[in-house]
mmCIF file of C-alpha atoms in Angstrom:
data_model
loop_
_atom_site.group_PDB
_atom_site.id
_atom_site.type_symbol
_atom_site.label_atom_id
_atom_site.label_comp_id
_atom_site.label_asym_id
_atom_site.label_seq_id
_atom_site.Cartn_x
_atom_site.Cartn_y
_atom_site.Cartn_z
ATOM 1 C CA MET A 1 97.799 105.824 55.055
ATOM 2 C CA LYS A 2 97.560 109.623 54.891
ATOM 3 C CA ALA A 3 93.768 109.507 55.393
ATOM 4 C CA GLY A 4 94.227 107.394 58.523
ATOM 5 C CA LEU A 5 96.795 109.832 59.906
ATOM 6 C CA ILE A 6 94.498 112.806 59.279
ATOM 7 C CA LEU A 7 91.619 111.012 61.031
ATOM 8 C CA LEU A 8 93.758 110.266 64.087
ATOM 9 C CA LEU A 9 94.980 113.860 64.262
ATOM 10 C CA VAL A 10 91.375 115.139 64.063
ATOM 11 C CA LEU A 11 90.330 112.780 66.856
ATOM 12 C CA PHE A 12 93.315 113.855 68.950
ATOM 13 C CA HIS A 13 92.494 117.538 68.500
ATOM 14 C CA SER A 14 88.779 117.114 69.185
ATOM 15 C CA HIS A 15 89.313 115.186 72.409
ATOM 16 C CA LEU A 16 91.340 117.959 74.074
ATOM 17 C CA ALA A 17 88.170 119.914 74.861
ATOM 18 C CA LEU A 18 86.884 116.812 76.675
ATOM 19 C CA ALA A 19 90.027 116.221 78.719
ATOM 20 C CA SER A 20 89.560 115.744 82.467
ATOM 21 C CA PHE A 21 93.341 115.966 82.852
ATOM 22 C CA GLN A 22 96.054 117.178 80.516
ATOM 23 C CA GLU A 23 99.672 118.199 80.924
ATOM 24 C CA ALA A 24 102.484 119.381 78.672
ATOM 25 C CA ARG A 25 106.143 118.564 79.277
ATOM 26 C CA LEU A 26 109.386 119.819 77.787
ATOM 27 C CA SER A 27 112.619 117.900 78.236
ATOM 28 C CA TYR A 28 116.274 118.090 77.232
ATOM 29 C CA LEU A 29 118.532 115.060 76.817
ATOM 30 C CA TYR A 30 122.233 114.778 76.084
ATOM 31 C CA GLY A 31 123.997 111.513 75.346
ATOM 32 C CA GLU A 32 127.232 110.336 73.746
ATOM 33 C CA ASN A 33 126.633 106.663 72.981
ATOM 34 C CA TYR A 34 123.824 106.553 70.429
ATOM 35 C CA ARG A 35 123.911 103.874 67.712
ATOM 36 C CA ILE A 36 122.978 104.103 64.018
ATOM 37 C CA GLY A 37 124.212 107.541 63.043
ATOM 38 C CA GLU A 38 126.098 110.147 65.069
ATOM 39 C CA SER A 39 126.926 108.959 68.604
ATOM 40 C CA ASP A 40 126.656 112.420 70.236
ATOM 41 C CA ARG A 41 123.165 113.927 70.261
ATOM 42 C CA GLN A 42 120.968 116.471 71.964
ATOM 43 C CA VAL A 43 117.231 115.791 72.037
ATOM 44 C CA ILE A 44 114.554 118.362 72.852
ATOM 45 C CA THR A 45 111.195 116.668 73.450
ATOM 46 C CA LEU A 46 107.714 118.162 73.698
ATOM 47 C CA GLU A 47 105.131 115.837 75.257
ATOM 48 C CA HIS A 48 101.402 116.051 75.857
ATOM 49 C CA VAL A 49 99.406 113.587 77.970
ATOM 50 C CA ALA A 50 95.645 113.647 78.506
ATOM 51 C CA SER A 51 92.826 111.661 80.102
ATOM 52 C CA THR A 52 89.400 112.141 78.554
ATOM 53 C CA ASP A 53 85.855 110.846 78.820
ATOM 54 C CA TRP A 54 86.656 108.295 76.092
ATOM 55 C CA GLY A 55 90.159 107.161 77.074
ATOM 56 C CA ASP A 56 93.638 108.671 77.103
ATOM 57 C CA SER A 57 96.352 109.870 74.761
ATOM 58 C CA PHE A 58 100.066 110.511 74.673
ATOM 59 C CA PHE A 59 101.929 112.564 72.066
ATOM 60 C CA PHE A 60 105.588 113.483 71.765
ATOM 61 C CA LEU A 61 107.788 115.310 69.279
ATOM 62 C CA ASP A 62 111.566 114.775 69.350
ATOM 63 C CA HIS A 63 113.823 117.447 67.870
ATOM 64 C CA MET A 64 117.273 115.859 67.531
ATOM 65 C CA ARG A 65 120.507 117.785 67.072
ATOM 66 C CA PHE A 66 123.583 115.835 65.998
ATOM 67 C CA ALA A 67 127.252 116.654 66.529
ATOM 68 C CA ASP A 68 127.756 117.274 62.794
ATOM 69 C CA GLY A 69 125.030 119.958 62.766
ATOM 70 C CA THR A 70 122.256 117.787 61.302
ATOM 71 C CA ARG A 71 118.762 118.253 62.763
ATOM 72 C CA THR A 72 115.802 115.881 62.463
ATOM 73 C CA ASN A 73 112.309 115.520 63.916
ATOM 74 C CA TYR A 74 110.329 112.453 64.954
ATOM 75 C CA ALA A 75 106.869 112.187 66.526
ATOM 76 C CA GLU A 76 104.453 109.616 67.915
ATOM 77 C CA LEU A 77 100.735 109.778 68.742
ATOM 78 C CA GLN A 78 99.193 107.111 70.988
ATOM 79 C CA PRO A 79 95.415 107.334 71.552
ATOM 80 C CA ARG A 80 93.672 104.608 73.567
ATOM 81 C CA PHE A 81 89.882 104.165 73.729
ATOM 82 C CA SER A 82 88.549 102.882 77.072
ATOM 83 C CA LEU A 83 85.917 100.150 76.816
ATOM 84 C CA SER A 84 84.743 100.800 80.384
ATOM 85 C CA LYS A 85 84.195 104.516 79.694
ATOM 86 C CA LYS A 86 82.439 103.986 76.349
ATOM 87 C CA THR A 87 80.289 100.987 77.311
ATOM 88 C CA SER A 88 79.635 101.803 80.997
ATOM 89 C CA THR A 89 80.727 98.252 81.748
ATOM 90 C CA SER A 90 83.259 97.343 84.407
ATOM 91 C CA PHE A 91 86.272 95.392 83.149
ATOM 92 C CA VAL A 92 87.872 95.090 86.586
ATOM 93 C CA ALA A 93 89.212 91.573 87.141
ATOM 94 C CA GLY A 94 92.067 90.873 89.547
ATOM 95 C CA PRO A 95 94.828 93.381 88.761
ATOM 96 C CA ILE A 96 93.063 94.567 85.566
ATOM 97 C CA LYS A 97 91.547 98.053 85.900
ATOM 98 C CA ASP A 98 90.448 98.626 82.313
ATOM 99 C CA VAL A 99 90.605 97.240 78.768
ATOM 100 C CA LEU A 100 91.276 99.595 75.872
ATOM 101 C CA ILE A 101 91.488 99.724 72.080
ATOM 102 C CA ALA A 102 95.011 100.979 71.420
ATOM 103 C CA GLY A 103 96.276 102.993 68.470
ATOM 104 C CA HIS A 104 99.768 104.251 67.735
ATOM 105 C CA VAL A 105 101.264 106.324 64.907
ATOM 106 C CA GLU A 106 105.032 106.694 64.339
ATOM 107 C CA MET A 107 105.888 109.704 62.156
ATOM 108 C CA GLY A 108 109.440 110.021 60.847
ATOM 109 C CA SER A 109 111.033 111.688 57.849
ATOM 110 C CA ASN A 110 111.276 108.389 55.938
ATOM 111 C CA ALA A 111 108.185 106.482 57.041
ATOM 112 C CA THR A 112 104.835 106.677 58.829
ATOM 113 C CA ASN A 113 103.870 103.487 60.646
ATOM 114 C CA PHE A 114 100.384 102.686 61.968
ATOM 115 C CA LEU A 115 99.928 100.326 64.906
ATOM 116 C CA TYR A 116 96.612 99.002 66.207
ATOM 117 C CA GLY A 117 95.677 96.573 68.957
ATOM 118 C CA MET A 118 94.472 96.241 72.550
ATOM 119 C CA GLY A 119 95.694 97.436 75.925
ATOM 120 C CA VAL A 120 95.079 96.829 79.605
ATOM 121 C CA ASP A 121 95.648 99.061 82.621
ATOM 122 C CA LEU A 122 96.892 97.167 85.664
ATOM 123 C CA ASP A 123 96.603 98.035 89.359
ATOM 124 C CA ILE A 124 99.978 97.106 90.884
ATOM 125 C CA PRO A 125 100.917 98.241 94.417
ATOM 126 C CA GLY A 126 103.534 101.006 94.407
ATOM 127 C CA PHE A 127 102.941 101.950 90.764
ATOM 128 C CA GLN A 128 101.211 105.173 89.788
ATOM 129 C CA PHE A 129 100.208 103.358 86.589
ATOM 130 C CA PHE A 130 101.183 100.282 84.595
ATOM 131 C CA GLN A 131 100.042 99.740 81.004
ATOM 132 C CA VAL A 132 100.397 96.742 78.703
ATOM 133 C CA ASN A 133 99.640 97.272 75.002
ATOM 134 C CA GLY A 134 99.834 94.740 72.168
ATOM 135 C CA TYR A 135 99.917 95.951 68.543
ATOM 136 C CA ARG A 136 99.974 94.790 64.967
ATOM 137 C CA ARG A 137 102.487 97.001 63.161
ATOM 138 C CA ASN A 138 101.567 98.273 59.683
ATOM 139 C CA ASN A 139 105.005 99.480 58.537
ATOM 140 C CA ASP A 140 105.701 101.844 55.654
ATOM 141 C CA ASP A 141 109.215 100.735 54.749
ATOM 142 C CA LYS A 142 109.484 97.243 56.228
ATOM 143 C CA ALA A 143 107.441 94.064 56.469
ATOM 144 C CA ASN A 144 104.612 94.179 59.008
ATOM 145 C CA ASN A 145 105.197 92.633 62.424
ATOM 146 C CA TRP A 146 103.990 92.643 66.057
ATOM 147 C CA GLN A 147 104.832 94.806 69.069
ATOM 148 C CA LEU A 148 104.370 94.546 72.836
ATOM 149 C CA THR A 149 104.712 97.756 74.876
ATOM 150 C CA LEU A 150 104.898 98.248 78.649
ATOM 151 C CA VAL A 151 104.607 101.712 80.232
ATOM 152 C CA TRP A 152 105.002 102.422 83.960
ATOM 153 C CA ALA A 153 105.623 105.026 86.663
ATOM 154 C CA VAL A 154 106.757 104.513 90.279
ATOM 155 C CA PRO A 155 106.875 107.597 92.547
ATOM 156 C CA TRP A 156 108.577 107.514 95.950
ATOM 157 C CA ARG A 157 110.037 109.746 98.658
ATOM 158 C CA PHE A 158 113.395 109.784 100.371
ATOM 159 C CA GLY A 159 112.941 112.044 103.351
ATOM 160 C CA GLU A 160 111.515 115.294 101.993
ATOM 161 C CA GLN A 161 112.742 114.626 98.451
ATOM 162 C CA GLN A 162 110.477 113.233 95.735
ATOM 163 C CA PHE A 163 111.605 110.888 92.960
ATOM 164 C CA VAL A 164 110.000 109.140 89.978
ATOM 165 C CA PHE A 165 111.133 106.010 88.149
ATOM 166 C CA ASP A 166 109.184 105.706 84.906
ATOM 167 C CA GLY A 167 109.641 104.616 81.324
ATOM 168 C CA PHE A 168 108.656 102.119 78.658
ATOM 169 C CA ALA A 169 109.730 98.853 77.075
ATOM 170 C CA ASP A 170 109.021 97.986 73.425
ATOM 171 C CA TRP A 171 109.531 94.520 71.970
ATOM 172 C CA ALA A 172 108.953 94.117 68.218
ATOM 173 C CA SER A 173 108.935 90.727 66.504
ATOM 174 C CA THR A 174 111.145 89.550 63.681
ATOM 175 C CA SER A 175 109.914 89.670 60.085
ATOM 176 C CA SER A 176 111.281 88.923 56.628
ATOM 177 C CA ASP A 177 113.482 92.025 56.587
ATOM 178 C CA GLN A 178 114.200 92.845 60.234
ATOM 179 C CA ARG A 179 115.360 91.236 63.455
ATOM 180 C CA ALA A 180 113.354 91.184 66.661
ATOM 181 C CA ASN A 181 114.362 94.206 68.711
ATOM 182 C CA LEU A 182 113.974 95.261 72.336
ATOM 183 C CA ASN A 183 114.025 98.868 73.547
ATOM 184 C CA ILE A 184 113.952 99.473 77.322
ATOM 185 C CA THR A 185 114.083 103.169 78.241
ATOM 186 C CA PRO A 186 113.625 104.103 81.930
ATOM 187 C CA GLN A 187 114.068 107.546 83.485
ATOM 188 C CA LEU A 188 115.129 108.251 87.073
ATOM 189 C CA LYS A 189 114.162 111.791 88.107
ATOM 190 C CA TRP A 190 114.421 114.004 91.183
ATOM 191 C CA LEU A 191 111.821 116.737 91.731
ATOM 192 C CA ALA A 192 114.101 119.782 91.964
ATOM 193 C CA SER A 193 111.388 122.446 91.777
ATOM 194 C CA ASP A 194 110.503 122.079 95.487
ATOM 195 C CA VAL A 195 114.067 122.925 96.492
ATOM 196 C CA LEU A 196 114.347 125.715 93.925
ATOM 197 C CA GLY A 197 111.006 127.264 94.881
ATOM 198 C CA ILE A 198 109.478 126.809 91.414
ATOM 199 C CA LYS A 199 105.713 126.246 91.174
ATOM 200 C CA SER A 200 105.829 124.168 87.982
ATOM 201 C CA LYS A 201 107.371 120.710 88.328
ATOM 202 C CA LEU A 202 111.021 120.607 87.257
ATOM 203 C CA TYR A 203 112.855 117.278 87.279
ATOM 204 C CA LEU A 204 116.574 116.525 87.005
ATOM 205 C CA GLY A 205 117.903 113.052 86.369
ATOM 206 C CA PHE A 206 118.982 110.462 83.847
ATOM 207 C CA GLU A 207 117.529 108.436 81.009
ATOM 208 C CA TYR A 208 119.059 105.081 80.158
ATOM 209 C CA VAL A 209 118.451 103.371 76.819
ATOM 210 C CA TYR A 210 119.055 99.673 76.193
ATOM 211 C CA TRP A 211 118.114 98.902 72.591
ATOM 212 C CA ARG A 212 118.968 95.478 71.176
ATOM 213 C CA ASN A 213 119.027 95.327 67.355
ATOM 214 C CA LYS A 214 118.011 98.999 67.067
ATOM 215 C CA PHE A 215 115.443 99.637 64.305
ATOM 216 C CA GLY A 216 115.400 95.892 63.649
ATOM 217 C CA ILE A 217 118.990 95.988 62.342
ATOM 218 C CA ALA A 218 121.018 92.953 63.383
ATOM 219 C CA ASN A 219 123.969 93.815 65.589
ATOM 220 C CA SER A 220 127.286 92.854 63.999
ATOM 221 C CA ALA A 221 130.972 93.728 63.961
ATOM 222 C CA ALA A 222 130.379 95.700 60.757
ATOM 223 C CA LEU A 223 127.408 97.647 62.145
ATOM 224 C CA ALA A 224 126.910 97.869 65.903
ATOM 225 C CA SER A 225 123.174 98.316 66.524
ATOM 226 C CA ASN A 226 123.000 97.318 70.194
ATOM 227 C CA GLU A 227 122.707 100.582 72.132
ATOM 228 C CA ASN A 228 123.608 101.198 75.786
ATOM 229 C CA ASN A 229 123.179 104.909 76.259
ATOM 230 C CA LEU A 230 123.026 107.067 79.394
ATOM 231 C CA ASN A 231 121.582 110.568 78.915
ATOM 232 C CA LEU A 232 121.484 113.600 81.187
ATOM 233 C CA LEU A 233 117.877 114.726 81.586
ATOM 234 C CA ILE A 234 116.029 117.950 82.447
ATOM 235 C CA LYS A 235 112.204 117.828 82.326
ATOM 236 C CA TRP A 236 109.717 120.632 82.937
ATOM 237 C CA HIS A 237 105.975 119.984 83.436
ATOM 238 C CA PHE A 238 103.614 122.843 82.616
#
């Protein structure tokens, strides 16, 4: 497991020099209705997204601060290897723009999970991008299972103001020691930097989390694991 993580980190680092596009983002979230643990939390997130000559990648690190003073960190790395870029073969078919080999690493304090599978990029009118990724989950602390992930972004204008509606949806299957769970997390953001006269993009908005059976824990009267959580959001692109 550790060898696989080191290999992925080496690949991630080496591809940055080959990036045709890359961007870092820093965001702040505050919410009061988290489940499993303290309900009030602040989350500072560092993200990095890149497009390269072999595919694309997304990385984020969450630094979470709880109301009781506890602090924890959690990170994910998601490299995807484009078959069209590496084979010089077109995979365009209907709405399909590309087919990719998808990897995903979840790195927490208690477990490191490796996911592997396939992805497709779809061309849907009105969407900046729309991704569908299917994974087999190799879990550290639970039985292995399957995951389907959707990622999207929809930009639009209202007069002179610019907005973005983006986010992801994760569905993970049931296994011998966990329930199927669904996490839908969209963000609605207004581009405030134009009004404020800031060159770098600065967004203000909200993140909403709907997470059914969070972490695969069955929701019950004894332990409520269904999360409906609205967060205030500030995000800076640099």
